[in-house]
């Protein structure tokens, strides 16, 4: 995450959390959760307000969470009533720990050139046959909007990145509209990835 992106979230943590916490994510949970063992361990990577981690915890899953923004990590910790890590994707060191990883609108701040390495770290953190949910703004290329750096992906771009990581493959890729009021016209690229074969690298 760029310094300007991190500064944006630090400066706007409370308003961002308030604007996103009540968004209905159930259709995405319905895609993600059936593939996870009951009571399985989920990592919410780039957890923001902690909205999704709290939903998973309330459903009986074991949850860990982290965010690169200290202010958001503190808000998520308050909601979850547990410690939330403050670090970035390139500092993830877990190995074969999680049944699933949830990356909702968080990887979109990783520069394109760094995505293959980040996917490798996420793969390493998964148990064999574990799954990852990811979402990106739909489009092509890198851009900066309101001080935040974004990497936009299409299906083709995502598959090209995954081709650089033989331990992850797409189980499903689909598009959705934004769930926030007034932003339904914005498109998102969603995917479920699974770890296949081999040991963590």
Coordinates of C-alpha atoms in Angstrom, one line a residue:
X1 CA 0.0 0.0 0.0
X2 CA 1.4 3.4 -1.0
X3 CA 2.1 6.0 1.7
X4 CA -0.7 8.3 0.3
X5 CA -3.2 5.4 0.4
X6 CA -2.3 4.6 4.0
X7 CA -2.6 8.3 4.9
X8 CA -6.0 8.5 3.3
X9 CA -7.3 5.6 5.5
X10 CA -5.6 7.0 8.6
X11 CA -7.2 10.4 8.1
X12 CA -10.7 9.0 7.2
X13 CA -10.8 5.8 9.3
X14 CA -13.9 6.7 11.3
X15 CA -16.0 7.9 8.3
X16 CA -14.8 5.0 6.2
X17 CA -15.8 2.5 8.9
X18 CA -19.2 4.1 9.4
X19 CA -19.9 4.1 5.6
X20 CA -19.0 0.5 5.1
X21 CA -19.9 -1.3 8.3
X22 CA -23.6 -1.8 7.6
X23 CA -23.3 -2.8 3.9
X24 CA -25.1 -6.1 3.2
X25 CA -22.4 -8.6 2.1
X26 CA -24.6 -11.8 2.5
X27 CA -24.5 -12.7 -1.3
X28 CA -20.7 -12.8 -1.1
X29 CA -20.7 -14.8 2.2
X30 CA -23.0 -17.3 0.4
X31 CA -20.3 -17.9 -2.2
X32 CA -17.5 -18.1 0.3
X33 CA -18.6 -19.9 3.4
X34 CA -20.0 -23.2 2.0
X35 CA -16.4 -24.2 1.0
X36 CA -15.1 -23.8 4.6
X37 CA -15.4 -26.5 7.3
X38 CA -17.8 -25.7 10.1
X39 CA -15.8 -23.8 12.8
X40 CA -12.9 -23.4 10.4
X41 CA -10.2 -20.7 10.7
X42 CA -10.6 -17.6 8.6
X43 CA -8.2 -14.8 8.1
X44 CA -9.7 -11.4 7.2
X45 CA -6.8 -9.8 5.3
X46 CA -7.2 -6.0 5.1
X47 CA -10.2 -6.2 7.4
X48 CA -11.1 -2.5 7.5
X49 CA -13.8 -1.9 10.1
X50 CA -14.0 -5.6 11.0
X51 CA -17.5 -6.0 9.5
X52 CA -16.9 -9.3 7.8
X53 CA -14.6 -10.8 10.4
X54 CA -17.4 -10.1 13.0
X55 CA -20.0 -11.7 10.8
X56 CA -17.8 -14.9 10.4
X57 CA -17.1 -14.9 14.2
X58 CA -20.8 -14.7 15.0
X59 CA -21.4 -17.7 12.7
X60 CA -19.0 -19.8 14.8
X61 CA -15.8 -19.5 12.7
X62 CA -12.5 -18.9 14.3
X63 CA -11.2 -15.5 13.0
X64 CA -7.9 -13.7 12.8
X65 CA -7.7 -10.2 11.2
X66 CA -5.2 -7.6 10.2
X67 CA -5.1 -4.2 8.5
X68 CA -2.3 -2.0 7.4
X69 CA -4.0 1.1 8.9
X70 CA -3.6 1.3 12.7
X71 CA -6.8 3.3 13.1
X72 CA -8.9 0.8 11.2
X73 CA -7.2 -2.1 13.1
X74 CA -8.2 -0.5 16.4
X75 CA -11.8 0.0 15.2
X76 CA -11.9 -3.7 14.0
X77 CA -10.5 -4.8 17.3
X78 CA -13.2 -2.9 19.2
X79 CA -15.9 -4.6 17.1
X80 CA -14.4 -8.1 17.3
X81 CA -13.4 -7.8 21.0
X82 CA -10.1 -9.4 20.1
X83 CA -6.6 -8.3 19.0
X84 CA -6.3 -7.3 15.3
X85 CA -2.9 -7.1 13.7
X86 CA -1.5 -4.0 12.1
X87 CA 0.7 -4.9 9.1
X88 CA 0.6 -5.2 5.3
X89 CA 0.3 -8.1 3.0
X90 CA 4.1 -8.2 2.4
X91 CA 4.5 -8.9 6.1
X92 CA 2.2 -11.9 6.2
X93 CA 4.3 -14.9 7.5
X94 CA 1.7 -17.5 8.3
X95 CA 2.2 -21.0 7.0
X96 CA -0.6 -23.6 6.4
X97 CA -2.7 -21.9 9.1
X98 CA -6.1 -21.0 7.6
X99 CA -8.9 -22.8 6.0
X100 CA -9.9 -19.7 4.2
X101 CA -8.7 -16.1 3.6
X102 CA -11.1 -13.2 2.9
X103 CA -9.6 -10.3 0.9
X104 CA -12.6 -8.0 0.3
X105 CA -11.6 -4.8 -1.4
X106 CA -8.1 -5.0 0.1
X107 CA -5.8 -6.4 -2.5
X108 CA -6.9 -3.6 -4.9
X109 CA -4.3 -1.4 -3.2
X110 CA -1.4 -3.7 -4.0
X111 CA 0.6 -2.6 -7.1
X112 CA 0.3 -4.9 -10.0
X113 CA 4.0 -5.9 -10.0
X114 CA 3.7 -7.0 -6.3
X115 CA 0.5 -9.1 -6.7
X116 CA 2.3 -12.4 -7.6
X117 CA 4.4 -12.3 -4.5
X118 CA 1.3 -11.3 -2.4
X119 CA -0.6 -14.2 -3.8
X120 CA 2.3 -16.5 -2.9
X121 CA 2.2 -15.3 0.7
X122 CA -1.6 -15.9 0.8
X123 CA -1.2 -19.4 -0.6
X124 CA 1.5 -20.2 2.0
X125 CA -0.9 -19.1 4.8
X126 CA -3.6 -21.5 3.6
X127 CA -4.0 -25.1 4.5
X128 CA -4.0 -27.5 1.6
X129 CA -7.2 -27.1 -0.4
X130 CA -8.0 -23.9 1.4
X131 CA -9.8 -21.0 -0.4
X132 CA -9.4 -17.3 -0.9
X133 CA -12.0 -14.7 -1.7
X134 CA -10.7 -11.6 -3.5
X135 CA -12.3 -8.5 -5.0
X136 CA -11.0 -5.7 -7.3
X137 CA -12.6 -2.8 -9.0
X138 CA -13.4 -3.9 -12.5
X139 CA -11.0 -2.4 -15.1
X140 CA -7.5 -2.4 -16.4
X141 CA -4.3 -0.8 -15.1
X142 CA -3.2 1.2 -12.1
X143 CA -4.7 4.6 -11.1
X144 CA -4.8 7.1 -8.2
X145 CA -8.1 8.5 -7.1
X146 CA -8.5 10.9 -4.1
X147 CA -5.0 10.0 -3.0
X148 CA -5.6 6.3 -3.0
X149 CA -3.7 4.0 -5.4
X150 CA -5.7 1.3 -7.1
X151 CA -5.0 -1.7 -9.2
X152 CA -8.0 -2.6 -11.4
X153 CA -8.4 -6.1 -12.9
X154 CA -10.5 -7.9 -15.5
X155 CA -10.9 -11.6 -15.7
X156 CA -8.0 -11.8 -18.2
X157 CA -5.7 -9.7 -16.0
X158 CA -6.5 -11.9 -13.0
X159 CA -5.8 -15.1 -14.8
X160 CA -2.5 -13.7 -16.0
X161 CA -1.5 -12.9 -12.5
X162 CA -2.5 -16.4 -11.3
X163 CA -0.5 -18.0 -14.1
X164 CA 2.5 -16.7 -12.2
X165 CA 1.5 -18.7 -9.2
X166 CA 1.0 -22.4 -9.9
X167 CA -0.3 -23.0 -6.4
X168 CA -3.5 -21.1 -6.8
X169 CA -6.3 -21.5 -9.3
X170 CA -9.6 -19.8 -9.8
X171 CA -12.6 -21.8 -8.7
X172 CA -15.1 -19.1 -9.8
X173 CA -14.8 -15.5 -11.2
X174 CA -17.8 -13.2 -11.4
X175 CA -18.9 -9.6 -11.5
X176 CA -21.1 -7.7 -9.1
X177 CA -22.4 -4.1 -8.6
X178 CA -21.3 -2.0 -5.6
X179 CA -23.5 -2.6 -2.6
X180 CA -23.3 0.9 -1.3
X181 CA -26.3 3.2 -2.0
X182 CA -25.8 5.3 -5.0
X183 CA -22.8 3.4 -6.3
X184 CA -24.6 0.4 -7.9
X185 CA -23.2 1.3 -11.3
X186 CA -19.6 0.6 -10.1
X187 CA -18.5 -2.9 -11.1
X188 CA -16.4 -5.3 -9.0
X189 CA -14.5 -8.4 -10.1
X190 CA -14.9 -11.2 -7.6
X191 CA -13.1 -14.5 -7.4
X192 CA -12.8 -17.6 -5.3
X193 CA -9.3 -19.1 -5.5
X194 CA -8.2 -22.5 -4.2
X195 CA -4.8 -23.8 -3.2
X196 CA -3.9 -26.9 -5.1
X197 CA -1.1 -29.4 -4.8
X198 CA 2.3 -29.2 -3.3
X199 CA 3.7 -27.7 -0.1
X200 CA 3.9 -24.0 0.7
X201 CA 6.8 -22.3 -1.0

